[in-house]
Coordinates of C-alpha atoms in Angstrom, one line a residue:
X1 CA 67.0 84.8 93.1
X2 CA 66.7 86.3 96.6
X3 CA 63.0 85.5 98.3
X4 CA 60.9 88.3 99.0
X5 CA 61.4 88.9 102.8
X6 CA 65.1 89.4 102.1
X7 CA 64.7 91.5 98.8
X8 CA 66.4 94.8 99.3
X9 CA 64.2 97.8 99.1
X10 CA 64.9 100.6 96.4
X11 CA 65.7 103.0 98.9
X12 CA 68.7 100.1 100.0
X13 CA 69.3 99.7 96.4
X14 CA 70.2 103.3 95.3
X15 CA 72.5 103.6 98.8
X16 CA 74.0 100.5 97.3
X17 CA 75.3 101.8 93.9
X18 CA 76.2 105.2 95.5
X19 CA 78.8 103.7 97.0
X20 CA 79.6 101.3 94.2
X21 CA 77.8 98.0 95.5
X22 CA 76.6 96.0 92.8
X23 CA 72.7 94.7 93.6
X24 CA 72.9 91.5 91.2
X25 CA 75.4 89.8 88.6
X26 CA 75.3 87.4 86.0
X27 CA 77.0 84.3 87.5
X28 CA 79.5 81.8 85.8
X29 CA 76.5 80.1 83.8
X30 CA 74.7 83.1 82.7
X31 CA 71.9 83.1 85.4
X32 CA 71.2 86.6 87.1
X33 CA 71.7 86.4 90.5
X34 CA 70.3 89.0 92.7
X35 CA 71.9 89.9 96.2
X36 CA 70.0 89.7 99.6
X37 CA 69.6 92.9 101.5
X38 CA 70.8 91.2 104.3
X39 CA 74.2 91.0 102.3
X40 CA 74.4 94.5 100.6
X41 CA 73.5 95.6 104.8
X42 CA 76.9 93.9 105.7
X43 CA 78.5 95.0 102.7
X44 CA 77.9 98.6 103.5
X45 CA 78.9 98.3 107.1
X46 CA 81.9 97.1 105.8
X47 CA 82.5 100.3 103.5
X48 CA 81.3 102.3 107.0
X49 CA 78.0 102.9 106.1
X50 CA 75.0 102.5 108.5
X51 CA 71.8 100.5 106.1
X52 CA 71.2 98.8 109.7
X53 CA 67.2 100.8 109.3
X54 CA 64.6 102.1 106.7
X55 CA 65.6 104.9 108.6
X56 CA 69.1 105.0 108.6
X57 CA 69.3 104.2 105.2
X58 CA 67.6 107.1 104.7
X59 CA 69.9 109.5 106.4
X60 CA 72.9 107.8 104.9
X61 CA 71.4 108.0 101.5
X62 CA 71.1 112.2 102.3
X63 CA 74.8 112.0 103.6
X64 CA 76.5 110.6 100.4
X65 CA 74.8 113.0 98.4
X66 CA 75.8 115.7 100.8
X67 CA 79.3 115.2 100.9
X68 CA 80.8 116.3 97.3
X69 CA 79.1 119.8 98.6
X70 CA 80.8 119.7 101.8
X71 CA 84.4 119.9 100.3
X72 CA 85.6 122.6 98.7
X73 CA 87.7 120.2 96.2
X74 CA 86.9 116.8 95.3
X75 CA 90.1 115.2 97.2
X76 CA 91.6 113.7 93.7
X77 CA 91.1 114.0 90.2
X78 CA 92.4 111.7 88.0
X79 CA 92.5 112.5 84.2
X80 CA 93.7 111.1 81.1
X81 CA 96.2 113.3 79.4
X82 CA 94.8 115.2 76.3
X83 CA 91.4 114.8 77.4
X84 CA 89.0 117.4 78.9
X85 CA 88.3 117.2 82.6
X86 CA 85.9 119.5 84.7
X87 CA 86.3 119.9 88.5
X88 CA 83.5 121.4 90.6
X89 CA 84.5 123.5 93.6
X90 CA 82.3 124.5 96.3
X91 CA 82.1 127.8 98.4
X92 CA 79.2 129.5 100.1
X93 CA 77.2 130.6 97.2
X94 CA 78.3 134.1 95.5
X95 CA 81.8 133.9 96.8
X96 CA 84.3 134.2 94.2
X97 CA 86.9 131.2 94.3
X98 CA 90.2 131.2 92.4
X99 CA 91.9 127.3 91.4
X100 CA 95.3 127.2 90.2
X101 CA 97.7 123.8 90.4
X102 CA 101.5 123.8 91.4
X103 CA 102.7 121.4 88.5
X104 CA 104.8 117.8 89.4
X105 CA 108.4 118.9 89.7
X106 CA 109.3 115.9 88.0
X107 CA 107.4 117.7 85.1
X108 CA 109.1 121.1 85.7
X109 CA 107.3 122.6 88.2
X110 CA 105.4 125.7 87.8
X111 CA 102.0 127.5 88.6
X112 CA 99.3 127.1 86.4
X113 CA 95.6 129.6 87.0
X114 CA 92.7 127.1 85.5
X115 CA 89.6 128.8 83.6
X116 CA 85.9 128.5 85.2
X117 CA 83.9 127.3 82.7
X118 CA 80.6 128.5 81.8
X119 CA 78.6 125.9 83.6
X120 CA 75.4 126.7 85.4
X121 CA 74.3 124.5 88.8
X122 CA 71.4 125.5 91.1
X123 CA 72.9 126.0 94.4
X124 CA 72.0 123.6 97.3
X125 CA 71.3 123.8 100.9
X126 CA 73.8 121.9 102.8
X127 CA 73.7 122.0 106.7
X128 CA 71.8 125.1 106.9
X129 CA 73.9 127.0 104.4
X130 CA 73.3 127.4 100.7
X131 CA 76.3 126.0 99.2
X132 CA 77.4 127.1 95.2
X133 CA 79.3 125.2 92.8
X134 CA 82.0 126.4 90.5
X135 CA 83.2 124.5 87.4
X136 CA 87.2 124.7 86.7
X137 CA 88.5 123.2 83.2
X138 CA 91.5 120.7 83.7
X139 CA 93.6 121.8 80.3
X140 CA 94.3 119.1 77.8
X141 CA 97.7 119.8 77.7
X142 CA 98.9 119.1 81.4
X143 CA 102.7 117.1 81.6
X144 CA 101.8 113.3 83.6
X145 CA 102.5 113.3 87.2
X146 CA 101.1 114.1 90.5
X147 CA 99.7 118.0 90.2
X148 CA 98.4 119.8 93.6
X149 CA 95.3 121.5 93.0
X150 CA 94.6 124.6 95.7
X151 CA 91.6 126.7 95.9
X152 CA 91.1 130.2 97.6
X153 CA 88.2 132.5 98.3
X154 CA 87.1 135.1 101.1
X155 CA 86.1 131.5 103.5
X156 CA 87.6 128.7 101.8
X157 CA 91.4 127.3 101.2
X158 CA 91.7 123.7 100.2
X159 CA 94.4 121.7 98.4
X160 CA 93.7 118.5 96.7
X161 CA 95.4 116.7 94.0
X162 CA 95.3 115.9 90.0
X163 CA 96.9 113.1 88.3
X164 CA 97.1 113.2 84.8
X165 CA 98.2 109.8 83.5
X166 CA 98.9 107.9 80.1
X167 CA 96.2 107.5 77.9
X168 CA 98.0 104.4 76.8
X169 CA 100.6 102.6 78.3
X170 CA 103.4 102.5 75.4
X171 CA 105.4 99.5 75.1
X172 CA 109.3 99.6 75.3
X173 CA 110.9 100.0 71.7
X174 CA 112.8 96.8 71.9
X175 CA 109.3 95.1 72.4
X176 CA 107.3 97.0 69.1
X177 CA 108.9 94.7 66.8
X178 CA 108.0 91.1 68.1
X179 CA 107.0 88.5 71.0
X180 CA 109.2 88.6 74.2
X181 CA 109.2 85.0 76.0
X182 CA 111.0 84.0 79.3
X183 CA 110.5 81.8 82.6
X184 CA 108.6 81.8 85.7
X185 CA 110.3 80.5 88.9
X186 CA 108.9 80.0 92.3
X187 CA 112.2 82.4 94.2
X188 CA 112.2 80.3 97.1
X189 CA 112.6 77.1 95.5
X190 CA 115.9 78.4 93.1
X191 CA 118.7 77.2 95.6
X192 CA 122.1 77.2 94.7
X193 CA 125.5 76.4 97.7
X194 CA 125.8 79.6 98.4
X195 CA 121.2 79.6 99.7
X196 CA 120.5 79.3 103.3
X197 CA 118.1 77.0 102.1
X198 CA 116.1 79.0 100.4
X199 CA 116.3 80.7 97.2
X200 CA 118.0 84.6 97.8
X201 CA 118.3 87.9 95.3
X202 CA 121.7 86.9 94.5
X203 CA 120.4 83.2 93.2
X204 CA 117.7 85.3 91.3
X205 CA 120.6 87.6 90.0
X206 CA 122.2 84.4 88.1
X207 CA 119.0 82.8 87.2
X208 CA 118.2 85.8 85.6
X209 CA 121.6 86.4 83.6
X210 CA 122.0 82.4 82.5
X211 CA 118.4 82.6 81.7
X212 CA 119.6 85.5 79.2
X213 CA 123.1 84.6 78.2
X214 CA 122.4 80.6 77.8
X215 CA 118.6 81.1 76.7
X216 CA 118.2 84.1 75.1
X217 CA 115.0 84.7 77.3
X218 CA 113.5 88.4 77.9
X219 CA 112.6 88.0 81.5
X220 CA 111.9 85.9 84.6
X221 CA 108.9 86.3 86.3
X222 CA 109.1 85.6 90.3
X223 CA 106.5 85.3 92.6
X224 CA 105.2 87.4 95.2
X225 CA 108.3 89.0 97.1
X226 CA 106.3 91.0 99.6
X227 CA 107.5 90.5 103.2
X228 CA 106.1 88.3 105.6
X229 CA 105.7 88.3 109.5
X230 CA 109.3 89.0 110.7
X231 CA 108.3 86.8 113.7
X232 CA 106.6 83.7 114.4
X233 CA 105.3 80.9 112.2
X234 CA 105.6 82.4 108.5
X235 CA 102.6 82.3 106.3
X236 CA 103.9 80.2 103.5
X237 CA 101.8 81.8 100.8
X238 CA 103.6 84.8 98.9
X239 CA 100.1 85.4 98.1
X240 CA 99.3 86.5 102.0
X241 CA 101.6 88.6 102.3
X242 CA 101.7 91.3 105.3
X243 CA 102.0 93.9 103.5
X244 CA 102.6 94.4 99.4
X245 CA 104.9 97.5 100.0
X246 CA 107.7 96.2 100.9
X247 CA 110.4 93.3 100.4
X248 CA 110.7 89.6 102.5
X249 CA 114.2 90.2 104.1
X250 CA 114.1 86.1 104.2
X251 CA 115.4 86.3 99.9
X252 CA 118.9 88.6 101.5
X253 CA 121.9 87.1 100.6
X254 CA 123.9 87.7 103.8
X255 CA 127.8 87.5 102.6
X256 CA 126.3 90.3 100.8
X257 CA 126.0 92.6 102.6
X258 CA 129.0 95.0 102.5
X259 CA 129.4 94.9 106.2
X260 CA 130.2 91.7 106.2
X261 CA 133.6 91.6 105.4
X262 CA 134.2 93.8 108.4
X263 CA 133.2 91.9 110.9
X264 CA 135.5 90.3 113.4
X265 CA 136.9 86.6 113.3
X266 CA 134.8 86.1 116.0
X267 CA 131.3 87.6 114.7
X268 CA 132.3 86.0 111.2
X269 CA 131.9 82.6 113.0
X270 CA 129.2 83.4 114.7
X271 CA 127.4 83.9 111.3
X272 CA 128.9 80.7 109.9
X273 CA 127.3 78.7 112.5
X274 CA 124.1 80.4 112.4
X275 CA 123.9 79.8 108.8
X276 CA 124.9 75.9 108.8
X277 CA 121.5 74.7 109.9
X278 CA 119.8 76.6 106.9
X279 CA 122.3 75.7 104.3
X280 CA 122.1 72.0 105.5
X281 CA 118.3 72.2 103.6
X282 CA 119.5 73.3 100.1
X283 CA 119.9 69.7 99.1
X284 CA 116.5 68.3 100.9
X285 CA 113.7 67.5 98.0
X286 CA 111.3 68.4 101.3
X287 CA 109.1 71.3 101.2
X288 CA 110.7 74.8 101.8
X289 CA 111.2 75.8 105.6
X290 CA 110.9 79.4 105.3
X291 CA 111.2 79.6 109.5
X292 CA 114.1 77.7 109.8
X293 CA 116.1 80.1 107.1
X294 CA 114.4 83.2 108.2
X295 CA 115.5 82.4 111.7
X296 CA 119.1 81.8 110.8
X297 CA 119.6 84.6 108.5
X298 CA 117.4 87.2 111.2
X299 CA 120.3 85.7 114.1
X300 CA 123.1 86.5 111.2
X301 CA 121.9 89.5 110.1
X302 CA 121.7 91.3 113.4
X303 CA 125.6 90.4 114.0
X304 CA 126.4 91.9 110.2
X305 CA 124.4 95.4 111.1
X306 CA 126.8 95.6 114.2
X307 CA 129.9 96.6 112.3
X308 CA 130.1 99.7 111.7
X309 CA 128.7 101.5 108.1
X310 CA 131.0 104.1 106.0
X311 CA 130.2 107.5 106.2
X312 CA 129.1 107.3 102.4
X313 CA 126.7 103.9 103.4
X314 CA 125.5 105.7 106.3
X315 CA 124.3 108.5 104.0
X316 CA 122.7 105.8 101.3
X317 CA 120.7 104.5 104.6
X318 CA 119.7 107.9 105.9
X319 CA 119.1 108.8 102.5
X320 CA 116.7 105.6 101.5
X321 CA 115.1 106.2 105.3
X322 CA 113.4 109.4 104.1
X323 CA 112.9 108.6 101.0
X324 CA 110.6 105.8 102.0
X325 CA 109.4 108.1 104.8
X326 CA 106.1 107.2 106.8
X327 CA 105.1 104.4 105.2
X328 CA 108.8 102.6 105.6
X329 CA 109.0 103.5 109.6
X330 CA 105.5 102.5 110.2
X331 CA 106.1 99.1 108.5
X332 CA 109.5 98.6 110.6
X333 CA 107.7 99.3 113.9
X334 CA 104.9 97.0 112.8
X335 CA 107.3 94.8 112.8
X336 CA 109.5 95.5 116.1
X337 CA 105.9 94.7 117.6
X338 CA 105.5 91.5 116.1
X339 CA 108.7 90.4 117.7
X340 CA 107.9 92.1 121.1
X341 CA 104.4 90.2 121.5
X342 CA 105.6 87.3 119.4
X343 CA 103.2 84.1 120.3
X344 CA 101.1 86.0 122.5
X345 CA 98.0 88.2 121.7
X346 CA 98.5 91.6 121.1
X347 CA 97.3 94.3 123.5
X348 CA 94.2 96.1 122.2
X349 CA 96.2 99.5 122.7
X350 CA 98.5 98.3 120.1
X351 CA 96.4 97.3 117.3
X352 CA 96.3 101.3 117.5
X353 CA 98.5 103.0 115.5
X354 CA 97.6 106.6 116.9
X355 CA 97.7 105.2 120.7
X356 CA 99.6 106.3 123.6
X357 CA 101.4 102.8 123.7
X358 CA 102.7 103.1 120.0
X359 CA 103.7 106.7 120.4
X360 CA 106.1 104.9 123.5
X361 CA 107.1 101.7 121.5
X362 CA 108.4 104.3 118.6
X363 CA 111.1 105.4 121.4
X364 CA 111.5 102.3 123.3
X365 CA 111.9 99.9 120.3
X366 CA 113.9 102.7 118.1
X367 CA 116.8 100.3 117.3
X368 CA 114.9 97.5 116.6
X369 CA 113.0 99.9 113.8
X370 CA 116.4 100.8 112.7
X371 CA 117.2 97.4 111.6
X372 CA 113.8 96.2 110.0
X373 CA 114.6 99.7 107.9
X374 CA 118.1 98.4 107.8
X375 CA 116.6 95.1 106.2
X376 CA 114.5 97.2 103.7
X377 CA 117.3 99.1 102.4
X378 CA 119.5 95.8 102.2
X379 CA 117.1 94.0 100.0
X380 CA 116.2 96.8 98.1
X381 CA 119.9 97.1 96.9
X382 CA 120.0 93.2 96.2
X383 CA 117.2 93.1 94.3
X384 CA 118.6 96.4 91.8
X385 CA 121.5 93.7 91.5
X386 CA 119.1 91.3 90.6
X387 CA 117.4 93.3 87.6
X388 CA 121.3 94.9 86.8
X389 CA 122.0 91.4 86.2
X390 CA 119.3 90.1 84.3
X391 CA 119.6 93.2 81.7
X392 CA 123.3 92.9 81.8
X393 CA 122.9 88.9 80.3
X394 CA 120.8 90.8 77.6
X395 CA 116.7 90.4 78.8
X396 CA 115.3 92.8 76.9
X397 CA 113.1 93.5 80.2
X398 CA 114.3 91.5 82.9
X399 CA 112.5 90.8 86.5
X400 CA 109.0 90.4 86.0
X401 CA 107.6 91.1 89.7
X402 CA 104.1 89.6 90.8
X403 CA 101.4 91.9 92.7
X404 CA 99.2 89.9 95.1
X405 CA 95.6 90.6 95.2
X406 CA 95.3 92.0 99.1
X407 CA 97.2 91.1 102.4
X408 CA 96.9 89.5 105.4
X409 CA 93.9 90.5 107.7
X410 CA 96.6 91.3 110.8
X411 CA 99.4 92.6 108.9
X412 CA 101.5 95.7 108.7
X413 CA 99.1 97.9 105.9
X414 CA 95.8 96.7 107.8
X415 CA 97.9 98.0 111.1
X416 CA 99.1 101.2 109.2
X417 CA 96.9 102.1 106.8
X418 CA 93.6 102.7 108.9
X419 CA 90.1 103.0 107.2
X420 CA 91.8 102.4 104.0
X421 CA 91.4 98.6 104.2
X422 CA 87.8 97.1 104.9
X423 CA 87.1 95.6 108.5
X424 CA 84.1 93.0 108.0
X425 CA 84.9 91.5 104.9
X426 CA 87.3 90.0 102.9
X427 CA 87.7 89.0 99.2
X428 CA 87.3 86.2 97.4
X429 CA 85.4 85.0 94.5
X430 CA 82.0 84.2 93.5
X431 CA 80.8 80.6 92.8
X432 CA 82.0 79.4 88.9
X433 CA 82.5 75.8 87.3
X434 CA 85.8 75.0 89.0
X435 CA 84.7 76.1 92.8
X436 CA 81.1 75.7 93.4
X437 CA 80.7 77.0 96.7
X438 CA 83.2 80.2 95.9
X439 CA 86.3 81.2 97.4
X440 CA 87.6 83.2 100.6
X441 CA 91.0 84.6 99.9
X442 CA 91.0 86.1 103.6
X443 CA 92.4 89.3 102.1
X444 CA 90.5 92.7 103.4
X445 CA 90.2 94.9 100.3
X446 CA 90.1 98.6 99.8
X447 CA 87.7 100.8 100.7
X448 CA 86.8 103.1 97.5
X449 CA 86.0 106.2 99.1
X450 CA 88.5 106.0 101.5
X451 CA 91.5 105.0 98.8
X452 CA 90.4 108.2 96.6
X453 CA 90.0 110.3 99.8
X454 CA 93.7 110.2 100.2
X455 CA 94.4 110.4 97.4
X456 CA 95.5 106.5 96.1
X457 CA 98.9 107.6 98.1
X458 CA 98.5 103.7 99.1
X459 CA 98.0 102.3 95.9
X460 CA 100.4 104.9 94.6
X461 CA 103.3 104.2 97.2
X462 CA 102.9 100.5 96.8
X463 CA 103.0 100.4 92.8
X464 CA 106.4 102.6 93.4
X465 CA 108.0 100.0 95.5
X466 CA 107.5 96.8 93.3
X467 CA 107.9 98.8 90.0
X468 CA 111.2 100.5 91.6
X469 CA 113.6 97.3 90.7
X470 CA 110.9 95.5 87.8
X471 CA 111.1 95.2 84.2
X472 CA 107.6 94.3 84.3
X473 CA 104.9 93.9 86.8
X474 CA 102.6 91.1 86.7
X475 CA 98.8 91.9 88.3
X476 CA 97.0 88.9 90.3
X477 CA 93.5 89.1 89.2
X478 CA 93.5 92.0 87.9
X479 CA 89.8 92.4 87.4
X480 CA 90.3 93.4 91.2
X481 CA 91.2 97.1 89.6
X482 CA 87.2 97.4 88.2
X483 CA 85.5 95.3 91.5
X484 CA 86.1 92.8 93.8
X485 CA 83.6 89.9 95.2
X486 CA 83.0 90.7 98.9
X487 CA 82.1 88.6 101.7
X488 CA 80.8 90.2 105.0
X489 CA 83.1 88.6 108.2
X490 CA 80.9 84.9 108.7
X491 CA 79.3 84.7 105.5
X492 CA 80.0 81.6 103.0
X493 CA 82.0 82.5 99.9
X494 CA 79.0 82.4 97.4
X495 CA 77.4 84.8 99.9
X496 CA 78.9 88.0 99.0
X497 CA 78.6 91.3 96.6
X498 CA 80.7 93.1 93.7
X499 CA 81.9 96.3 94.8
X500 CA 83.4 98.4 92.1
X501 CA 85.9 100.4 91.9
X502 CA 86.9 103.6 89.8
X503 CA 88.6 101.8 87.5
X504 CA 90.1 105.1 85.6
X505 CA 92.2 105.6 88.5
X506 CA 93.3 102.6 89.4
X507 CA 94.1 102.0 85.5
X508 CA 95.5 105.3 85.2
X509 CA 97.8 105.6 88.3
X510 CA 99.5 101.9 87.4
X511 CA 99.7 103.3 83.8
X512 CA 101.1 106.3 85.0
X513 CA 104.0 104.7 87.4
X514 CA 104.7 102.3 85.1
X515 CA 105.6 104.7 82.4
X516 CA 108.1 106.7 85.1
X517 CA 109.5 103.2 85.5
X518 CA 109.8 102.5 82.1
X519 CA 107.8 99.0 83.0
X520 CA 105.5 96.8 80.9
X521 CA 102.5 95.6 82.7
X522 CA 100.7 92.3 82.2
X523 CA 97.3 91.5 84.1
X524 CA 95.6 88.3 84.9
X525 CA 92.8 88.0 83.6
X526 CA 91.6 85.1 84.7
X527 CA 87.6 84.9 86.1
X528 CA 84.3 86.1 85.7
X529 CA 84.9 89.3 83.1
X530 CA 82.4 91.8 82.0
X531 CA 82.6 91.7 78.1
X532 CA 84.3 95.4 77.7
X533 CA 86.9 95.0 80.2
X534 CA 89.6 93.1 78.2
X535 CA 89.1 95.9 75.3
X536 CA 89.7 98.5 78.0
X537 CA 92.7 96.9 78.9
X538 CA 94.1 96.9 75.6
X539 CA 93.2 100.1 75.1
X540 CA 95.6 101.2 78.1
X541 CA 98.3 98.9 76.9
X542 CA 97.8 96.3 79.5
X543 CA 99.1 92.9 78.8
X544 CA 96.8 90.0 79.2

């Protein structure tokens, strides 16, 4: 129990669970352990809130219940489909407002007017103006997908967004009539002659077909294959990855690549003898030099992306380049920067994503982004062949692909994705019976209310790239969807705080992208559990 000179106030308490900090839990043994102010004060700063006074606890308290009447739309609504949902707008009070949504076009497309429901709510005085709330009915019958939601009055026009998602996650109909079994491999270990000596997409292509045609198994689950620094040492934990997005270029089979067989009898050697040092490691029982390969098949790869593409590959690139948009260029300059100040600490200008000096490095290091896209596109085409494969030797669902927990601290998505991700703290897990003083996975986590103020595009964007080439998806703690044990920046592992998250959502958007997959999802569920969550799980067809 905390002592009394460090027991939070109420006033710190109520700030506390409006924004989803968790004042006590019940630890591993049943005892109710309550969390320090001093804690939930660090916590908060680490979700951007200032608790540092009586006083400014005060003000931030006013602020958080301020700020749904400060937007005209909530910025995302996430519903089950066939269930009601209400969304309050807000104009100055007695202006008329009119909501409609411009449906998914995967779901047809289409404008749709919603009905204001008859719901009365007491304006309120927000900034010096009295501030009225409409209430707009979500109909029951809305096709899944990504809806925008616009509003429009005499002072107001705002657009936000409304995801309807599957009330269940259905499984496929070759899985309704029994149990589906298969193996798990570590990718990096499955080396075969043709491995620069590490286990590649095209290795994972014939494990997965023997593993069907000899074995009769459903799938292979693989670990992690989120990419790692493209410089440097390599962290040798697919669980700390740089960024969960996108694909390690390290698992590329280069004689692969198409462009290969193009190249001259000179540049043909050249990538021979860069690959000999690597492939002299697929017989060594050692541990797995991931540098050593990655360095070989980086040398070789930039030689293969000299030759000259088709016009038709050209297009395919160009094509998967704005598809992937944003999110794939500011991942491949990341990345041209981590070469640039490889072994040497990065200028403060250049941790900022908005600054001068990265608006210059997008111009100055434009080929080198060109090829880490190149990489992307590369192994995203290798790994289709991988699952092609698998389902070809009969798996009934193929590559299972693993989702970490978080990333590294100075990666590419805590570079790129801003406020999103938690300076401050970091994740881990509370003291139990097999880890007595708690864990520090080093991973920052996300910040609620920013996640859901743009709209889980993160989350969203992320799910899309593992699920893209998956039969299955395989979440890492996945308790992490309902909260996550944080630790404010120097405090021990036991020292931390649940923070929850809207679990609806999170549920609901891998429910929802999973389904457009046609992808079965399993979820570790591992850990300290409130009772109800494993029946909510099942409830929305998640796998345990």
């Amino acid at each position: 129990m905390a002592d009394q000179a460090n027991e939070p106030s109420q006033a710190l308490v109520r700030l506390a669970a409006a924004y989803g900090v968790v004042p006590d839990f019940w630890g591993f043994d049943g005892s109710h352990r309550a969390v320090v102010s001093s804690t939930l004060i660090a916590v908060l700063d680490a979700l951007g809130v200032d608790a540092s006074s009586p006083e400014r606890v005060d003000v931030s308290i006013a602020h958080v219940e301020d700020m749904p009447w400060r937007r005209t739309l909530p910025p995302v609504v996430v519903v089950r489909q066939g269930r009601n949902a209400h969304v309050p707008v807000h104009v100055p009070h007695g202006d008329p407002v009119t909501v409609w949504l411009e449906l998914d076009a995967e779901a047809g497309g289409g404008r749709l007017d919603l009905v204001q429901a008859d719901v009365s709510v007491e304006p309120r005085s927000v900034d010096g103006r009295l501030v009225g709330r409409a209430t707009f009915t979500i109909p029951t019958d809305l096709p899944l997908g990504w809806h925008v939601m616009e509003a429009a009055g005499p002072s107001v026009n705002a657009r936000s967004v409304v995801v309807v998602t599957p009330s269940t996650l259905e499984l496929p109909d070759q899985l309704r009539s029994g149990r589906a079994w298969g193996f798990m491999a570590q990718l990096y270990s499955v080396r075969s002659r043709g491995s620069w000596g590490v286990g590649d997409f095209a290795d994972l292509a014939e494990l997965g077909w023997l593993s069907a045609r000899e074995c009769g198994a459903d799938f292979l689950l693989v670990n992690p294959l989120h990419a790692a620094e493209p410089a440097g040492p390599m962290t040798p934990s697919p669980y700390l990855p740089t960024t969960r997005r996108f694909v390690s270029p390290l698992y590329i089979r280069v004689e692969d690549v198409r462009e290969t067989a193009y190249l001259s009898a000179a540049d043909r050697a050249l990538v021979e003898w860069a690959a000999e040092p690597a492939m002299s490691l697929d017989t060594d029982a050692g541990p797995i030099d991931r540098d050593v390969a990655w360095t070989a098949k980086r040398s070789a790869l930039e030689i293969v992306f000299t030759a000259p593409r088709s016009a038709a590959r050209q297009a395919a690139f160009d094509g998967f380049r704005r598809e992937q948009g944003e999110g794939l260029e500011d991942f491949a300059l990341w990345c041209a920067l981590a070469e640039r100040y490889e072994g040497t600490t990065w200028p403060a200008e250049a941790n900022d994503i908005s600054s001068d000096l990265v608006d210059r490095a997008r111009v100055e290091l434009a080929d080198r982004v060109a090829f880490h896209c190149g990489l992307q596109w590369v192994a995203d085409s290798q790994l289709a062949d991988a699952q092609r494969a698998a389902v070809a030797g009969g798996m009934s669902i193929g590559i299972m692909h693993d989702l970490a927990v978080g990333v590294h601290a100075e990666g590419a998505d805590v570079w790129a994705l801003g406020d999103v991700l938690a300076r401050g703290a970091t994740v881990g897990a509370p003291p139990d019976m097999y880890n007595q003083q708690g864990q520090n996975w080093s991973q920052p986590p996300w910040r609620p209310a920013e996640l859901a103020r743009v709209a889980y595009r993160p989350y969203r964007d992320m799910l899309r790239t593992v699920l893209r080439h998956a039969g299955a998806i395989r979440i890492d703690h996945v308790i992490g969807l309902f909260r996550l044990w944080w630790i404010p920046q120097g405090a021990g592992a036991g020292e931390g705080a649940y923070v929850r998250y809207d679990h609806e959502a999170l549920i609901g958007i891998l429910a929802l992208e999973a389904h457009r997959a046609g992808a079965i999802v399993i979820g570790e569920d591992l850990g300290v559990f409130e009772p109800w969550v494993r029946d909510y799980l099942t409830e929305r067809g998640i796998l345990g």
